[in-house]
Short mmCIF file of C-alpha atoms in Angstrom, two decimals:
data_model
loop_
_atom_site.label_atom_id
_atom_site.label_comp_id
_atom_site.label_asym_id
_atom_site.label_seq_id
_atom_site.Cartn_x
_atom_site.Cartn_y
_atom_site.Cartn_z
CA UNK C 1 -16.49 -23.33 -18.52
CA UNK C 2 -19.67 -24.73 -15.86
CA UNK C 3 -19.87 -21.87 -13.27
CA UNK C 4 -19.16 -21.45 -9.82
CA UNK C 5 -21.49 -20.84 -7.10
CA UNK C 6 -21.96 -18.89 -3.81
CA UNK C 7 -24.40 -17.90 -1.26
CA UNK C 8 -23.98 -14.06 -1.16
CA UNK C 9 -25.41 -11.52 0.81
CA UNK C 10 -27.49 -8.86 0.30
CA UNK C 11 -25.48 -5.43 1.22
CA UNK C 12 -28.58 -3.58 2.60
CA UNK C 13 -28.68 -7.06 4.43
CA UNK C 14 -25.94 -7.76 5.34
CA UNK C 15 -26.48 -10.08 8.65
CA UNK C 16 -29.49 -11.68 7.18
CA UNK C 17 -29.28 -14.93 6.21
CA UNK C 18 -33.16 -14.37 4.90
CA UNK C 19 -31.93 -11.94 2.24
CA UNK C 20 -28.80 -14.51 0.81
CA UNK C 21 -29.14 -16.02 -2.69
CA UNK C 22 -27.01 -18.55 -4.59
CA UNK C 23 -25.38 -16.47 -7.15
CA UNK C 24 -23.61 -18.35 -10.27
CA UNK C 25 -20.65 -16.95 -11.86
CA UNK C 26 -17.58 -17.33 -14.07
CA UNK C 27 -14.66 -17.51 -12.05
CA UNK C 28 -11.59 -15.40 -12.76
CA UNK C 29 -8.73 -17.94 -13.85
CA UNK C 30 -5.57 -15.72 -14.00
CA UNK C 31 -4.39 -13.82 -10.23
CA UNK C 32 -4.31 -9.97 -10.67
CA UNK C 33 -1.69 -9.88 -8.44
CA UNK C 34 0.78 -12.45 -9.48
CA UNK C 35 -0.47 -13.39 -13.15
CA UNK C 36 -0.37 -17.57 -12.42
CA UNK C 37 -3.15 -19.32 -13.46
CA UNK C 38 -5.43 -20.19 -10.07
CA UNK C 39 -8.35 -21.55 -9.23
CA UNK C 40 -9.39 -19.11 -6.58
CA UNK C 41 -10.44 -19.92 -3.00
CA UNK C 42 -13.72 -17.41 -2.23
CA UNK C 43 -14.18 -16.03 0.60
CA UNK C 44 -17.48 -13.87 0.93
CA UNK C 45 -19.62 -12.41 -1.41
CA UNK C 46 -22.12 -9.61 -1.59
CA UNK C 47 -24.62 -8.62 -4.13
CA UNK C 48 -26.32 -5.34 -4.78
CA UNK C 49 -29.60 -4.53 -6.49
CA UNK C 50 -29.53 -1.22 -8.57
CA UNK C 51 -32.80 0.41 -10.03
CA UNK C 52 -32.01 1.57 -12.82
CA UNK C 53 -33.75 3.65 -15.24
CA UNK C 54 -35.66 1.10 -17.53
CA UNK C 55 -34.45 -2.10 -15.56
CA UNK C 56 -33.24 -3.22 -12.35
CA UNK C 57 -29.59 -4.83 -12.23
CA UNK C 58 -27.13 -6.18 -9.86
CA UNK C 59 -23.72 -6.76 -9.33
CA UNK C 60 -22.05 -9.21 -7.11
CA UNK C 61 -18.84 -8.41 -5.33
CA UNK C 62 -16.56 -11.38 -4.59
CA UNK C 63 -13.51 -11.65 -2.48
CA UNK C 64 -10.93 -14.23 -3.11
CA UNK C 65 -7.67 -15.45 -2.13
CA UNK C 66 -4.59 -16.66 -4.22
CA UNK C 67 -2.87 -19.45 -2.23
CA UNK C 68 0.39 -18.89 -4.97
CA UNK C 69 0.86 -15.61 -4.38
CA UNK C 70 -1.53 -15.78 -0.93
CA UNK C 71 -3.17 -11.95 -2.19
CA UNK C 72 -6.80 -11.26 -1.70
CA UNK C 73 -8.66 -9.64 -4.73
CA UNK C 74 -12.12 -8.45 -5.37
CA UNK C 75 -13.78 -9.42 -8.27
CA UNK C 76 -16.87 -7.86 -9.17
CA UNK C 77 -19.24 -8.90 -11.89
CA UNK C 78 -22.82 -7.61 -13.65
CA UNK C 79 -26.40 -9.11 -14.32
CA UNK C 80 -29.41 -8.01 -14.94
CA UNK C 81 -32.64 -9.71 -15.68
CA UNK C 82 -32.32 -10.10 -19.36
CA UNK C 83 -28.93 -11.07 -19.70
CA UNK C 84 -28.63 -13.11 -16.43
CA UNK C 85 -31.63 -15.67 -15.84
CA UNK C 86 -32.68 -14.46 -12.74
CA UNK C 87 -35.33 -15.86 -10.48
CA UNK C 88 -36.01 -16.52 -6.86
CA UNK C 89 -33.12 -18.92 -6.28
CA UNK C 90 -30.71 -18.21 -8.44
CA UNK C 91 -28.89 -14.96 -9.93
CA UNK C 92 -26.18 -15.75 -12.80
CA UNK C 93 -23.14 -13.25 -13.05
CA UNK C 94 -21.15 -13.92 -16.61
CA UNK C 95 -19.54 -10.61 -17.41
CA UNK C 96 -16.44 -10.10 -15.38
CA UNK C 97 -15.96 -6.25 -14.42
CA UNK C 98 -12.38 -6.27 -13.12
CA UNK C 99 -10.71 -8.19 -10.76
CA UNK C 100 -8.33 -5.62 -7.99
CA UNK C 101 -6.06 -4.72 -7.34
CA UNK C 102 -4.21 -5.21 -10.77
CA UNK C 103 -0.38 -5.77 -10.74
CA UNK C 104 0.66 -4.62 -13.90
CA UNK C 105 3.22 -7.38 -15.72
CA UNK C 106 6.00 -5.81 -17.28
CA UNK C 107 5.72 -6.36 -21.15
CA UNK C 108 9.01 -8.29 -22.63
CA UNK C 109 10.65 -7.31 -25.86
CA UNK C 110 14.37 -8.91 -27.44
CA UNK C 111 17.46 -6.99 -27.51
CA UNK C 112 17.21 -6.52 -31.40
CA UNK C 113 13.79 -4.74 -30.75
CA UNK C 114 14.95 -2.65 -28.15
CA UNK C 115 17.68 -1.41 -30.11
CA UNK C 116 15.56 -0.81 -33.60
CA UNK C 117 12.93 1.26 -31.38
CA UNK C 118 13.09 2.35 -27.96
CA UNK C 119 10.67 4.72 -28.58
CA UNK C 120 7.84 1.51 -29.14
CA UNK C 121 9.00 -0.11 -26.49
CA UNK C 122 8.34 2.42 -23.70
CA UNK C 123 4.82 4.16 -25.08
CA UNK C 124 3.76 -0.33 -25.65
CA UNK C 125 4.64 -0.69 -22.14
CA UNK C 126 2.87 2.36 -20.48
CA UNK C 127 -0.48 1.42 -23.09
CA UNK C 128 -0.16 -1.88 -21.44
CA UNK C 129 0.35 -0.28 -17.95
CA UNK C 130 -2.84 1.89 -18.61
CA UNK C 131 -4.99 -1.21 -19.97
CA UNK C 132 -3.50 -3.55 -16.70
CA UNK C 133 -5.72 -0.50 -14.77
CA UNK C 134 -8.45 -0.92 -17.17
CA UNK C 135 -7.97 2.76 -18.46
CA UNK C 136 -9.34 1.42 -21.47
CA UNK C 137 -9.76 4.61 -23.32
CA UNK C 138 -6.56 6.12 -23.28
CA UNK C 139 -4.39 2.47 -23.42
CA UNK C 140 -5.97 2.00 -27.19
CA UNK C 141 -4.30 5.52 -28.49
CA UNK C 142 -1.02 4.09 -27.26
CA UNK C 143 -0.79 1.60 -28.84
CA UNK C 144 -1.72 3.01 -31.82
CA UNK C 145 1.19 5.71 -31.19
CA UNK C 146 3.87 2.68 -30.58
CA UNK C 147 3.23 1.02 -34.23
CA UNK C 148 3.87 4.62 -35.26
CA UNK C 149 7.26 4.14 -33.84
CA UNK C 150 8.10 0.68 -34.78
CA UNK C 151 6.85 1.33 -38.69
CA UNK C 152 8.93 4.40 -38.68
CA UNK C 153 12.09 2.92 -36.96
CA UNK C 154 12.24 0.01 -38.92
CA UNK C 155 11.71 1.94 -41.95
CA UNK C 156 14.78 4.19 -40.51
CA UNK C 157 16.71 1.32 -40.27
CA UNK C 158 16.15 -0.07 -43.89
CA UNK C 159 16.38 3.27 -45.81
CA UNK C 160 18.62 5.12 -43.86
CA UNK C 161 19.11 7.79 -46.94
CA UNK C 162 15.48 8.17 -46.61
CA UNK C 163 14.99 8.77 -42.52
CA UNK C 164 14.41 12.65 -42.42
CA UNK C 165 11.60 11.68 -44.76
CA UNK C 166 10.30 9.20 -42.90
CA UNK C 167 10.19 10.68 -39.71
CA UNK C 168 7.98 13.42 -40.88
CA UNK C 169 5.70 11.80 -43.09
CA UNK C 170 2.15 10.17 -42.18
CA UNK C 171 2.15 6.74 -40.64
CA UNK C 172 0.13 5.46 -43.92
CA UNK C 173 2.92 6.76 -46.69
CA UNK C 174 5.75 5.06 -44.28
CA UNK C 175 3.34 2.14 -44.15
CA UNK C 176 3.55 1.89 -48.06
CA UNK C 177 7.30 1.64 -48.04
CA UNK C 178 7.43 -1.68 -46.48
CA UNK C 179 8.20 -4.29 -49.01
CA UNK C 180 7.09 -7.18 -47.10
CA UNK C 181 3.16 -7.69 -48.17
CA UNK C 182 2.35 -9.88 -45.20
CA UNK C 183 4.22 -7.03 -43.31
CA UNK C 184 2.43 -4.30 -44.58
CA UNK C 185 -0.89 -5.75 -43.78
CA UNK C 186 -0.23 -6.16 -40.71
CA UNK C 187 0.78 -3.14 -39.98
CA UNK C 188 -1.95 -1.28 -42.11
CA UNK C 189 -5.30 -3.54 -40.13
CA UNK C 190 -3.37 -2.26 -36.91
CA UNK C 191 -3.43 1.17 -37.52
CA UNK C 192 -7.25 1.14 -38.84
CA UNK C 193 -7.83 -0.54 -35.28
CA UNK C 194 -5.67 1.74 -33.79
CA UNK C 195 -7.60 4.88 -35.80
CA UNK C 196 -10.88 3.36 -34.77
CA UNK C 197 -9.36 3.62 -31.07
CA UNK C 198 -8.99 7.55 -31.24
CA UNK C 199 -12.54 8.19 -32.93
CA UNK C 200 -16.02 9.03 -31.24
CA UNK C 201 -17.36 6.46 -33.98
CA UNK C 202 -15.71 3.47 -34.45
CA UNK C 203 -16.00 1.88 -38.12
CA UNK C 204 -15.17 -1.38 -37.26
CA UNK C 205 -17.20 -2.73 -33.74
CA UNK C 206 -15.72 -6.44 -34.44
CA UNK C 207 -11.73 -5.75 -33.98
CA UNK C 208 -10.25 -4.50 -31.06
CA UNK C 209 -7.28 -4.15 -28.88
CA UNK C 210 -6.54 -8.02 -28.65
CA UNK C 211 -7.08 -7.86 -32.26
CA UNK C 212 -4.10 -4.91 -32.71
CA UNK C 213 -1.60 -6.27 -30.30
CA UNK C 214 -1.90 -9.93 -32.36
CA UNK C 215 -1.13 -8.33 -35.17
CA UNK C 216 1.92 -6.36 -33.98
CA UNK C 217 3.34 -8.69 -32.13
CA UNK C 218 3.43 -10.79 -35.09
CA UNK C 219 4.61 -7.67 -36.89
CA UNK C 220 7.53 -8.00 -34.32
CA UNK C 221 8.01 -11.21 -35.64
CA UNK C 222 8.17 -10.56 -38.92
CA UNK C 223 11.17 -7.40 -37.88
CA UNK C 224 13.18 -10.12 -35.75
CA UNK C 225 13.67 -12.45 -38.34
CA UNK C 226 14.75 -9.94 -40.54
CA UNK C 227 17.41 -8.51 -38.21
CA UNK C 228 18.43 -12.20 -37.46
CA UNK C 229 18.62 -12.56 -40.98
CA UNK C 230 20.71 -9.26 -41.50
CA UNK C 231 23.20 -10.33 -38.57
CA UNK C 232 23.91 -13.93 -39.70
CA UNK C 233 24.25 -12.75 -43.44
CA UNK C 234 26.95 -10.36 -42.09
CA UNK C 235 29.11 -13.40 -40.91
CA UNK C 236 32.11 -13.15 -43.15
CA UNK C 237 32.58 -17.37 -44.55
CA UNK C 238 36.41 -18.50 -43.70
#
């Protein structure tokens, strides 16, 4: 997408129309607040120099309003001088740092999943409470700790002799129990991601949490048309 531009002011500055400079940057396209796609009206900007150790940076600190919703948020975004083209006119912002305040947007799951696993269902929703307030490094744990859940309560559910079992063994033994192969990788590339989530090193720098909630949710998939499937085959024929 082309960015956006605004004349922002400097923050030591800030009534000096000497000090502004056009700053580019790539405009937020989803509201915080109310979660509707927007093209946001701005309102004022600011941007601060920071000397830091081996380079100088900046960050620019944008306030806009939502006319859906009609909430003001702050967005605030980095550059620095080799990632952002910067020169006497121009500074370019292209990496988004958050956009407050957050409203957090209640996750959705069927009846049939609520009833396998209640236990996934709540610890999914407060991982995606904690990521909505960019606690990034506790949110990835949780999620990790709800595919526990749904691998174990489905499991429950299909081997019911074998549940004490189940419940007690690790994730990656209940894991090799599911029958389904396109199943089971799903669920086994999750929990690596999930693994790599809970480490001080993580083994692989290319997945991450968009990559683990893909593949559970189309684990979820997977588990609803197999309930479906269990329900309609329990139809008696008259």
């Amino acid at each position: 997408m082309p960015l956006k531009n605004i004349n922002a002011f400097n923050v030591d500055y800030p009534n000096d129309g000497y000090h502004q400079k056009s700053c580019a940057y790539d405009e937020v396209t989803v509201c915080p607040s109310c979660h509707h796609a927007l093209s946001p009206q701005p309102l004022i900007a600011y941007y601060v120099k920071h000397d830091g150790l081996c380079k100088s940076y900046f960050r620019l600190h944008l306030l806009c309003f939502c006319a859906r919703c009609r909430e003001i948020f702050l967005c605030e975004y980095h550059g620095d001088y080799e990632q952002a083209t910067y020169n006497a006119l121009t500074l370019v912002f292209r990496r988004l740092i958050s956009a407050t305040p957050m409203t957090h947007s209640p996750v959705r799951f069927s009846d049939d999943i609520n009833d396998l696993s209640p236990g996934f269902v709540e610890t999914y929703t407060q991982a995606s409470a904690a990521e909505a307030e960019q606690l990034l490094q506790i949110c990835g744990p949780g999620y990790r700790k709800s595919l526990e859940f749904l691998v174990k309560d489905y499991l429950c559910h299909k081997f019911p002799e074998d549940a004490e079992k189940i419940r007690s063994e690790l994730l990656s033994q209940s894991i090799n129990r599911i029958n389904d192969h396109r199943m089971k990788v799903l669920a086994e590339r999750s929990t690596w991601i999930g693994n790599d989530e809970t480490h001080y090193v993580k083994k692989r720098e290319e997945l991450g949490l968009d990559d683990m909630k893909r593949f559970i949710k189309a684990m979820l998939s997977y588990i609803e048309s197999e309930l479906a499937f269990e329900e309609a085959e329990a139809i008696p024929r008259k």
